[in-house]
PDB file of C-alpha atoms and ligand atoms in Angstrom:
ATOM      1  CA  MET A   1     -10.041   3.810   7.674  1.00  0.00           C
ATOM      2  CA  SER A   2     -12.370   1.156   9.067  1.00  0.00           C
ATOM      3  CA  ASN A   3     -14.844   1.165   6.887  1.00  0.00           C
ATOM      4  CA  LYS A   4     -14.860  -2.098   6.319  1.00  0.00           C
ATOM      5  CA  ASN A   5     -13.359  -3.076   2.545  1.00  0.00           C
ATOM      6  CA  LEU A   6     -12.468   1.021   2.112  1.00  0.00           C
ATOM      7  CA  PHE A   7      -7.991   0.767   1.764  1.00  0.00           C
ATOM      8  CA  ILE A   8      -5.280   3.162   1.071  1.00  0.00           C
ATOM      9  CA  ILE A   9      -2.620   1.852  -1.584  1.00  0.00           C
ATOM     10  CA  ASP A  10       0.567   4.577  -0.919  1.00  0.00           C
ATOM     11  CA  VAL A  11       1.906   4.935  -4.791  1.00  0.00           C
ATOM     12  CA  ILE A  12       5.790   7.028  -3.853  1.00  0.00           C
ATOM     13  CA  SER A  13       6.891   8.191  -7.705  1.00  0.00           C
ATOM     14  CA  SER A  14       9.895   8.867  -8.969  1.00  0.00           C
ATOM     15  CA  ASP A  15       9.810  11.113 -12.377  1.00  0.00           C
ATOM     16  CA  LYS A  16       8.059  13.953 -12.832  1.00  0.00           C
ATOM     17  CA  ILE A  17       5.416  11.158 -15.874  1.00  0.00           C
ATOM     18  CA  GLN A  18       5.586   7.369 -15.132  1.00  0.00           C
ATOM     19  CA  PHE A  19       2.880   5.042 -14.994  1.00  0.00           C
ATOM     20  CA  ILE A  20       3.275   2.751 -11.498  1.00  0.00           C
ATOM     21  CA  ASP A  21       1.551  -0.518 -12.225  1.00  0.00           C
ATOM     22  CA  ILE A  22      -0.521  -1.198  -9.104  1.00  0.00           C
ATOM     23  CA  THR A  23      -2.531  -4.290 -10.345  1.00  0.00           C
ATOM     24  CA  GLU A  24      -1.077  -6.841  -7.921  1.00  0.00           C
ATOM     25  CA  LYS A  25      -1.717  -4.179  -5.419  1.00  0.00           C
ATOM     26  CA  VAL A  26      -5.001  -4.113  -6.060  1.00  0.00           C
ATOM     27  CA  THR A  27      -5.509  -7.863  -6.725  1.00  0.00           C
ATOM     28  CA  SER A  28      -4.705  -8.710  -3.200  1.00  0.00           C
ATOM     29  CA  LEU A  29      -7.006  -6.346  -1.529  1.00  0.00           C
ATOM     30  CA  VAL A  30      -9.766  -8.209  -3.842  1.00  0.00           C
ATOM     31  CA  THR A  31      -8.766 -11.153  -2.267  1.00  0.00           C
ATOM     32  CA  SER A  32      -8.244 -10.702   1.121  1.00  0.00           C
ATOM     33  CA  SER A  33     -10.801  -8.724   1.484  1.00  0.00           C
ATOM     34  CA  ASN A  34     -13.574 -11.741   0.805  1.00  0.00           C
ATOM     35  CA  ALA A  35     -15.837 -10.001  -1.500  1.00  0.00           C
ATOM     36  CA  GLY A  36     -16.636 -12.882  -3.602  1.00  0.00           C
ATOM     37  CA  GLU A  37     -18.759 -11.184  -6.729  1.00  0.00           C
ATOM     38  CA  GLY A  38     -19.492  -7.107  -6.940  1.00  0.00           C
ATOM     39  CA  VAL A  39     -16.894  -3.442  -7.905  1.00  0.00           C
ATOM     40  CA  CYS A  40     -13.811  -3.015  -7.824  1.00  0.00           C
ATOM     41  CA  HIS A  41     -13.414   1.309  -7.188  1.00  0.00           C
ATOM     42  CA  VAL A  42     -10.216   2.639  -7.300  1.00  0.00           C
ATOM     43  CA  PHE A  43     -10.236   6.419  -7.041  1.00  0.00           C
ATOM     44  CA  THR A  44      -6.947   8.703  -6.626  1.00  0.00           C
ATOM     45  CA  PRO A  45      -7.500  12.137  -4.926  1.00  0.00           C
ATOM     46  CA  HIS A  46      -4.958  14.224  -6.788  1.00  0.00           C
ATOM     47  CA  THR A  47      -5.816  17.151  -9.508  1.00  0.00           C
ATOM     48  CA  THR A  48      -1.907  15.830 -10.993  1.00  0.00           C
ATOM     49  CA  ALA A  49      -2.203  12.508 -11.232  1.00  0.00           C
ATOM     50  CA  ALA A  50      -4.769   9.586 -12.961  1.00  0.00           C
ATOM     51  CA  LEU A  51      -5.654   6.067 -13.102  1.00  0.00           C
ATOM     52  CA  THR A  52      -6.359   4.037 -16.591  1.00  0.00           C
ATOM     53  CA  ILE A  53      -6.675   0.345 -17.007  1.00  0.00           C
ATOM     54  CA  ASN A  54      -4.141  -0.654 -20.116  1.00  0.00           C
ATOM     55  CA  GLU A  55      -1.606  -3.458 -21.060  1.00  0.00           C
ATOM     56  CA  ASN A  56       1.161  -4.379 -18.946  1.00  0.00           C
ATOM     57  CA  ALA A  57       2.941  -7.164 -20.968  1.00  0.00           C
ATOM     58  CA  ASP A  58       5.020  -4.909 -23.307  1.00  0.00           C
ATOM     59  CA  PRO A  59       6.335  -1.700 -21.164  1.00  0.00           C
ATOM     60  CA  ASP A  60       6.475   0.272 -24.919  1.00  0.00           C
ATOM     61  CA  VAL A  61       3.248   0.445 -25.080  1.00  0.00           C
ATOM     62  CA  LYS A  62       2.804   2.976 -21.406  1.00  0.00           C
ATOM     63  CA  THR A  63       6.207   4.681 -22.611  1.00  0.00           C
ATOM     64  CA  ASP A  64       4.310   5.040 -25.298  1.00  0.00           C
ATOM     65  CA  MET A  65       0.946   6.682 -23.754  1.00  0.00           C
ATOM     66  CA  ILE A  66       3.733   8.681 -22.676  1.00  0.00           C
ATOM     67  CA  LYS A  67       4.661  10.166 -25.006  1.00  0.00           C
ATOM     68  CA  GLY A  68       0.737  10.378 -27.829  1.00  0.00           C
ATOM     69  CA  LEU A  69       0.481  12.791 -23.763  1.00  0.00           C
ATOM     70  CA  GLU A  70       3.331  14.478 -23.988  1.00  0.00           C
ATOM     71  CA  ASP A  71       2.064  14.945 -28.046  1.00  0.00           C
ATOM     72  CA  VAL A  72      -1.820  16.398 -26.999  1.00  0.00           C
ATOM     73  CA  VAL A  73      -0.768  18.745 -24.020  1.00  0.00           C
ATOM     74  CA  SER A  74       1.167  21.601 -25.218  1.00  0.00           C
ATOM     75  CA  GLU A  75       3.757  22.937 -22.329  1.00  0.00           C
ATOM     76  CA  LYS A  76       4.326  26.057 -24.079  1.00  0.00           C
ATOM     77  CA  LEU A  77       0.516  27.845 -24.280  1.00  0.00           C
ATOM     78  CA  GLY A  78       1.469  30.381 -22.346  1.00  0.00           C
ATOM     79  CA  TYR A  79      -0.595  29.324 -18.714  1.00  0.00           C
ATOM     80  CA  LYS A  80      -2.054  31.550 -16.384  1.00  0.00           C
ATOM     81  CA  HIS A  81      -1.908  28.996 -13.944  1.00  0.00           C
ATOM     82  CA  ALA A  82       0.930  30.520 -10.795  1.00  0.00           C
ATOM     83  CA  GLU A  83       2.584  27.063  -9.638  1.00  0.00           C
ATOM     84  CA  GLY A  84       2.937  26.116 -13.009  1.00  0.00           C
ATOM     85  CA  ASN A  85       1.996  22.853 -14.154  1.00  0.00           C
ATOM     86  CA  SER A  86      -1.185  23.078 -16.734  1.00  0.00           C
ATOM     87  CA  PRO A  87      -0.001  20.630 -18.663  1.00  0.00           C
ATOM     88  CA  ALA A  88       0.128  17.890 -15.331  1.00  0.00           C
ATOM     89  CA  HIS A  89      -3.713  19.060 -14.421  1.00  0.00           C
ATOM     90  CA  ILE A  90      -5.284  18.710 -17.876  1.00  0.00           C
ATOM     91  CA  LYS A  91      -3.287  14.793 -18.452  1.00  0.00           C
ATOM     92  CA  ALA A  92      -4.655  13.875 -15.036  1.00  0.00           C
ATOM     93  CA  SER A  93      -8.697  15.245 -16.559  1.00  0.00           C
ATOM     94  CA  ILE A  94      -8.415  13.452 -19.751  1.00  0.00           C
ATOM     95  CA  ILE A  95      -7.483  10.431 -17.830  1.00  0.00           C
ATOM     96  CA  GLY A  96      -9.272  10.696 -15.384  1.00  0.00           C
ATOM     97  CA  ALA A  97      -9.017  10.006 -11.590  1.00  0.00           C
ATOM     98  CA  SER A  98     -10.939   6.747 -11.107  1.00  0.00           C
ATOM     99  CA  SER A  99     -11.400   3.740 -12.347  1.00  0.00           C
ATOM    100  CA  HIS A 100     -13.737   0.235 -12.248  1.00  0.00           C
ATOM    101  CA  ILE A 101     -13.325  -2.748 -12.702  1.00  0.00           C
ATOM    102  CA  ILE A 102     -15.861  -5.869 -12.185  1.00  0.00           C
ATOM    103  CA  VAL A 103     -15.240  -8.612  -9.533  1.00  0.00           C
ATOM    104  CA  GLU A 104     -16.383 -12.151 -10.003  1.00  0.00           C
ATOM    105  CA  GLU A 105     -15.431 -15.249  -8.023  1.00  0.00           C
ATOM    106  CA  GLY A 106     -13.078 -13.005  -5.301  1.00  0.00           C
ATOM    107  CA  LYS A 107     -11.200 -11.630  -9.011  1.00  0.00           C
ATOM    108  CA  LEU A 108     -10.552  -8.638 -11.007  1.00  0.00           C
ATOM    109  CA  LEU A 109     -12.596  -9.890 -14.254  1.00  0.00           C
ATOM    110  CA  LEU A 110      -9.452  -7.464 -16.463  1.00  0.00           C
ATOM    111  CA  GLY A 111      -8.559  -8.352 -19.686  1.00  0.00           C
ATOM    112  CA  THR A 112      -5.466 -11.101 -20.384  1.00  0.00           C
ATOM    113  CA  TRP A 113      -3.088  -7.911 -21.630  1.00  0.00           C
ATOM    114  CA  GLN A 114      -4.990  -5.589 -19.230  1.00  0.00           C
ATOM    115  CA  GLY A 115      -3.197  -3.723 -15.931  1.00  0.00           C
ATOM    116  CA  ILE A 116      -3.970  -1.582 -13.426  1.00  0.00           C
ATOM    117  CA  TYR A 117      -1.710   1.777 -13.837  1.00  0.00           C
ATOM    118  CA  PHE A 118      -1.307   5.253 -11.239  1.00  0.00           C
ATOM    119  CA  CYS A 119      -0.204   7.366 -14.380  1.00  0.00           C
ATOM    120  CA  GLU A 120       1.836  10.738 -12.035  1.00  0.00           C
ATOM    121  CA  PHE A 121       2.100  13.347 -14.066  1.00  0.00           C
ATOM    122  CA  ASP A 122       3.592  16.053 -11.420  1.00  0.00           C
ATOM    123  CA  GLY A 123       5.622  14.014  -9.607  1.00  0.00           C
ATOM    124  CA  PRO A 124       8.162  12.852  -7.751  1.00  0.00           C
ATOM    125  CA  ARG A 125       5.181  12.474  -5.188  1.00  0.00           C
ATOM    126  CA  LYS A 126       4.320  10.694  -2.322  1.00  0.00           C
ATOM    127  CA  ARG A 127      -0.092  10.167  -3.736  1.00  0.00           C
ATOM    128  CA  LYS A 128      -2.530   7.249  -1.727  1.00  0.00           C
ATOM    129  CA  VAL A 129      -5.259   5.983  -4.843  1.00  0.00           C
ATOM    130  CA  TYR A 130      -8.915   4.790  -2.803  1.00  0.00           C
ATOM    131  CA  VAL A 131     -10.366   1.054  -3.501  1.00  0.00           C
ATOM    132  CA  LYS A 132     -13.690   0.751  -2.088  1.00  0.00           C
ATOM    133  CA  ILE A 133     -14.729  -3.293  -2.773  1.00  0.00           C
ATOM    134  CA  ILE A 134     -18.447  -3.571  -2.718  1.00  0.00           C
ATOM    135  CA  ALA A 135     -19.680  -7.018  -2.852  1.00  0.00           C
ATOM    136  CA  SER A 136     -22.816  -7.297  -4.598  1.00  0.00           C
TER     137      SER A 136
HETATM  138 ZN1   ZN B   1      -1.320  23.462 -10.066  1.00  0.00          ZN
END
C-alpha cells in the first residue's frame, strides 16, 4: 500500500494457538516513520486472530493467558458454525482486533514489561497486521 505511514506486518503462525511478539517490528516502523509524536494503531483484519498488549518478560505469562482463555471458552458447546472454529472466533472477539499506543519523542510509550502480541487462535496460517502511525 502506498498510503503514508501505513504498513503491513506479515505474521506466520506455526501452532493452532500462539502468541507472537511483534513489538520490535512495530517499533522499527515507528522509528522509520519519523512520526515524532502521535498515535500508533495496530489492527489485524482476521476473525480468528487478535492483538493485545501484555507482559513480554516472563514467557509463562503468555502460556498462562492461553491456558486461561482455553478455560473460559468451551470447545464442547455444540456450536453451529460449520467451519468448526467457533472457539477461535470467540477468543478473537474477547481479545479484540486492535491496539493503540501513544508515540512520544519517536518511541512507543509502552511500559517496561509490555510487548505487543499477535494472538493466533486458528493456526497455523499466514496473517497480516496493519500498522498506521498518525503524527500529531
Ligand atoms: Zn469460522
